[in-house]
């Protein structure tokens, strides 16, 4: 089954449809995520930090499209959504710096 969102500001149906996830697909996604956990946990901090920076860069690069889609789905408006993307990319880059320097380990009692 395919669904679309409804813009709460205008009542218009969203331009992008999406398929609903079956219970089987959901379980498979959760299982794959659980299987990926140990590998990610063993990944060195600098590699994790680089991944977060790449994610931040990708979000920033796609910001215009993401904001348009999110506005269509939420009606929150371009200024608010643009600031949300900027906030998220800033936080990802900040987390990357913390992880790259191992500061998160000191707070977890690991030195």
Coordinates of N, CA and C in Angstrom, one line a residue:
X1 N 0.8 -1.2 0.0 CA 0.0 0.0 0.0 C 0.9 1.2 0.0
X2 N 0.5 2.2 -0.8 CA 1.3 3.5 -0.8 C 0.5 4.6 -0.1
X3 N 1.2 5.4 0.6 CA 0.5 6.5 1.4 C 1.2 7.8 1.0
X4 N 0.5 8.9 1.2 CA 1.1 10.2 1.1 C 0.8 11.0 2.4
X5 N 1.6 12.0 2.6 CA 1.4 12.9 3.7 C 0.4 13.9 3.3
X6 N -0.1 14.7 4.3 CA -1.0 15.8 4.1 C -0.4 17.0 4.8
X7 N -0.2 18.1 4.0 CA 0.3 19.3 4.6 C -0.7 19.9 5.5
X8 N -0.4 20.0 6.8 CA -1.4 20.5 7.8 C -1.8 22.0 7.6
X9 N -0.9 22.7 6.9 CA -1.2 24.2 6.6 C -2.2 24.3 5.5
X10 N -2.0 23.5 4.5 CA -2.9 23.7 3.3 C -3.9 22.6 3.1
X11 N -3.7 21.5 3.7 CA -4.6 20.3 3.5 C -4.3 19.6 2.2
X12 N -3.3 20.0 1.5 CA -3.0 19.4 0.2 C -2.2 18.1 0.5
X13 N -2.4 17.1 -0.4 CA -1.7 15.8 -0.3 C -0.3 16.0 -0.7
X14 N 0.6 15.3 -0.1 CA 2.1 15.5 -0.4 C 2.3 14.9 -1.8
X15 N 3.4 15.5 -2.4 CA 3.7 15.1 -3.7 C 4.5 13.8 -3.8
X16 N 5.0 13.4 -2.7 CA 5.8 12.2 -2.7 C 5.1 11.1 -1.9
X17 N 4.9 10.0 -2.6 CA 4.3 8.8 -2.0 C 5.3 7.9 -1.3
X18 N 4.9 7.1 -0.4 CA 5.8 6.2 0.2 C 5.1 4.9 0.6
X19 N 5.8 3.8 0.5 CA 5.2 2.5 0.7 C 5.3 2.2 2.2
X20 N 4.2 1.6 2.7 CA 4.2 1.2 4.1 C 5.0 0.0 4.3
X21 N 5.6 -0.1 5.4 CA 6.5 -1.2 5.8 C 5.7 -2.3 6.4
X22 N 5.9 -3.5 5.9 CA 5.1 -4.7 6.5 C 5.8 -5.1 7.8
X23 N 5.1 -5.9 8.6 CA 5.7 -6.4 9.8 C 7.0 -7.2 9.5
X24 N 7.0 -8.0 8.5 CA 8.1 -8.8 8.1 C 9.3 -7.8 7.8
X25 N 9.1 -6.8 6.9 CA 10.1 -5.9 6.6 C 10.6 -5.1 7.8
X26 N 9.7 -4.7 8.7 CA 10.1 -4.0 9.9 C 11.1 -4.9 10.7
X27 N 10.7 -6.2 10.9 CA 11.5 -7.1 11.7 C 12.9 -7.3 11.1
X28 N 12.9 -7.4 9.7 CA 14.2 -7.6 9.0 C 15.1 -6.3 9.2
X29 N 14.5 -5.2 9.2 CA 15.3 -3.9 9.4 C 15.9 -3.9 10.8
X30 N 15.1 -4.2 11.8 CA 15.5 -4.2 13.2 C 16.6 -5.3 13.3
X31 N 16.5 -6.4 12.7 CA 17.5 -7.5 12.8 C 18.8 -7.0 12.2
X32 N 18.7 -6.4 11.1 CA 20.0 -5.9 10.4 C 20.6 -4.9 11.2
X33 N 19.9 -4.0 11.8 CA 20.4 -2.9 12.7 C 21.1 -3.5 13.9
X34 N 20.5 -4.5 14.5 CA 21.1 -5.2 15.6 C 22.4 -5.9 15.2
X35 N 22.4 -6.5 14.1 CA 23.6 -7.2 13.6 C 24.8 -6.2 13.3
X36 N 24.4 -5.0 12.9 CA 25.4 -4.0 12.6 C 26.0 -3.3 13.9
X37 N 25.3 -3.4 15.0 CA 25.8 -2.8 16.2 C 27.2 -3.1 16.7
X38 N 27.5 -4.4 16.8 CA 28.9 -4.8 17.2 C 30.0 -4.2 16.3
X39 N 29.8 -4.3 15.0 CA 30.8 -3.7 14.1 C 31.0 -2.2 14.3
X40 N 29.9 -1.5 14.4 CA 29.9 -0.1 14.6 C 30.6 0.2 16.0
X41 N 30.3 -0.6 17.0 CA 30.9 -0.3 18.3 C 32.4 -0.6 18.3
X42 N 32.9 -1.4 17.4 CA 34.3 -1.7 17.3 C 35.0 -0.7 16.4
X43 N 34.3 0.2 15.8 CA 34.9 1.2 14.9 C 35.6 2.2 15.6
X44 N 36.9 2.5 15.3 CA 37.6 3.6 16.0 C 37.0 4.9 15.9
X45 N 37.2 5.7 16.9 CA 36.6 7.1 17.0 C 36.8 7.9 15.8
X46 N 38.0 8.0 15.3 CA 38.2 8.9 14.1 C 37.4 8.4 12.9
X47 N 37.2 7.1 12.8 CA 36.4 6.6 11.6 C 34.9 7.0 11.9
X48 N 34.4 6.9 13.1 CA 33.1 7.3 13.4 C 32.9 8.8 13.2
X49 N 33.9 9.6 13.6 CA 33.8 11.0 13.4 C 33.7 11.4 12.0
X50 N 34.5 10.7 11.1 CA 34.5 10.9 9.7 C 33.1 10.6 9.1
X51 N 32.5 9.5 9.6 CA 31.2 9.2 9.1 C 30.2 10.3 9.5
X52 N 30.2 10.8 10.7 CA 29.3 11.8 11.1 C 29.5 13.1 10.3
X53 N 30.8 13.4 10.0 CA 31.0 14.6 9.1 C 30.5 14.4 7.7
X54 N 30.6 13.2 7.2 CA 30.0 12.9 5.9 C 28.5 13.0 5.9
X55 N 27.9 12.5 6.9 CA 26.4 12.7 7.1 C 26.0 14.1 7.1
X56 N 26.8 14.9 7.9 CA 26.5 16.3 8.0 C 26.6 17.0 6.7
X57 N 27.7 16.7 6.0 CA 27.9 17.3 4.6 C 26.8 16.9 3.7
X58 N 26.4 15.6 3.7 CA 25.3 15.2 2.8 C 24.0 15.9 3.1
X59 N 23.7 16.1 4.4 CA 22.5 16.8 4.8 C 22.5 18.3 4.4
X60 N 23.7 18.9 4.6 CA 23.8 20.3 4.1 C 23.7 20.4 2.6
X61 N 24.3 19.5 1.9 CA 24.2 19.5 0.4 C 22.7 19.3 -0.1
X62 N 22.0 18.5 0.7 CA 20.6 18.2 0.3 C 19.6 19.1 1.0
X63 N 20.1 20.1 1.7 CA 19.2 20.9 2.5 C 18.0 21.5 1.7
X64 N 18.2 22.1 0.6 CA 17.1 22.7 -0.2 C 16.0 21.7 -0.5
X65 N 16.4 20.5 -0.9 CA 15.4 19.5 -1.2 C 14.7 19.0 0.1
X66 N 15.5 18.8 1.1 CA 15.0 18.3 2.4 C 14.0 19.3 2.9
X67 N 14.3 20.5 2.9 CA 13.4 21.6 3.4 C 12.1 21.6 2.6
X68 N 12.2 21.5 1.3 CA 11.0 21.6 0.5 C 10.1 20.4 0.8
X69 N 10.7 19.2 1.0 CA 9.9 18.0 1.3 C 9.3 18.1 2.7
X70 N 10.1 18.5 3.6 CA 9.6 18.7 5.0 C 8.5 19.7 5.1
X71 N 8.7 20.8 4.4 CA 7.6 21.8 4.4 C 6.3 21.3 3.8
X72 N 6.4 20.6 2.8 CA 5.3 20.0 2.1 C 4.6 19.0 3.1
X73 N 5.3 18.3 3.9 CA 4.7 17.3 4.8 C 4.3 17.9 6.2
X74 N 4.9 19.0 6.6 CA 4.7 19.5 7.9 C 4.0 20.9 8.0
X75 N 4.3 21.7 6.9 CA 3.8 23.1 6.9 C 4.5 24.0 7.9
X76 N 5.7 23.6 8.3 CA 6.5 24.4 9.3 C 7.1 25.6 8.7
X77 N 7.3 25.7 7.4 CA 7.9 26.8 6.8 C 9.4 26.7 6.6
X78 N 9.8 27.3 5.5 CA 11.2 27.3 5.1 C 12.2 27.8 6.1
X79 N 11.9 29.0 6.7 CA 12.9 29.5 7.7 C 13.1 28.5 8.9
X80 N 12.1 28.0 9.4 CA 12.2 27.1 10.6 C 12.9 25.8 10.2
X81 N 12.5 25.2 9.0 CA 13.1 24.0 8.6 C 14.6 24.1 8.2
X82 N 14.9 25.2 7.6 CA 16.3 25.5 7.2 C 17.1 25.6 8.5
X83 N 16.6 26.2 9.5 CA 17.4 26.3 10.8 C 17.5 24.9 11.4
X84 N 16.5 24.1 11.3 CA 16.6 22.7 11.8 C 17.7 21.9 11.2
X85 N 17.8 22.0 9.8 CA 18.8 21.3 9.1 C 20.2 21.8 9.6
X86 N 20.3 23.2 9.7 CA 21.6 23.8 10.1 C 21.9 23.3 11.5
X87 N 20.9 23.3 12.4 CA 21.2 22.8 13.8 C 21.7 21.4 13.8
X88 N 21.0 20.6 13.0 CA 21.4 19.1 13.0 C 22.8 18.9 12.5
X89 N 23.1 19.6 11.4 CA 24.5 19.5 10.8 C 25.5 20.0 11.8
X90 N 25.2 21.1 12.5 CA 26.2 21.6 13.5 C 26.3 20.6 14.6
X91 N 25.3 20.0 15.1 CA 25.4 19.0 16.2 C 26.2 17.8 15.7
X92 N 25.9 17.3 14.5 CA 26.7 16.2 14.0 C 28.2 16.5 14.0
X93 N 28.5 17.7 13.5 CA 29.9 18.1 13.5 C 30.5 18.2 14.9
X94 N 29.7 18.7 15.8 CA 30.2 18.8 17.2 C 30.4 17.4 17.8
X95 N 29.5 16.5 17.6 CA 29.6 15.2 18.1 C 30.9 14.5 17.4
X96 N 31.1 14.8 16.1 CA 32.3 14.2 15.5 C 33.6 14.7 16.2
X97 N 33.6 15.9 16.5 CA 34.8 16.4 17.2 C 35.0 15.8 18.6
X98 N 33.9 15.6 19.3 CA 34.0 14.9 20.6 C 34.5 13.5 20.5
X99 N 33.9 12.8 19.5 CA 34.3 11.4 19.3 C 35.8 11.3 18.8
X100 N 36.1 12.2 17.9 CA 37.5 12.2 17.3 C 38.5 12.3 18.4
X101 N 38.2 13.1 19.4 CA 39.2 13.3 20.5 C 39.0 12.4 21.7
X102 N 38.0 11.5 21.6 CA 37.7 10.6 22.7 C 37.1 11.2 24.0
X103 N 36.6 12.4 23.9 CA 36.0 13.0 25.1 C 34.8 12.3 25.6
X104 N 34.1 11.6 24.7 CA 32.9 10.9 25.2 C 33.3 9.7 26.1
X105 N 34.5 9.2 26.0 CA 34.9 8.1 26.8 C 35.1 8.5 28.2
X106 N 35.6 9.7 28.4 CA 35.9 10.2 29.8 C 34.6 10.3 30.6
X107 N 33.5 10.7 29.9 CA 32.2 10.9 30.6 C 31.6 9.5 30.8
X108 N 32.0 8.5 30.1 CA 31.5 7.1 30.4 C 32.3 6.4 31.4
X109 N 33.3 7.0 32.0 CA 34.1 6.4 32.9 C 35.3 5.5 32.3
X110 N 35.5 5.7 31.0 CA 36.5 5.0 30.3 C 37.6 6.0 29.9
X111 N 38.8 5.7 30.3 CA 39.9 6.6 30.0 C 41.0 5.9 29.2

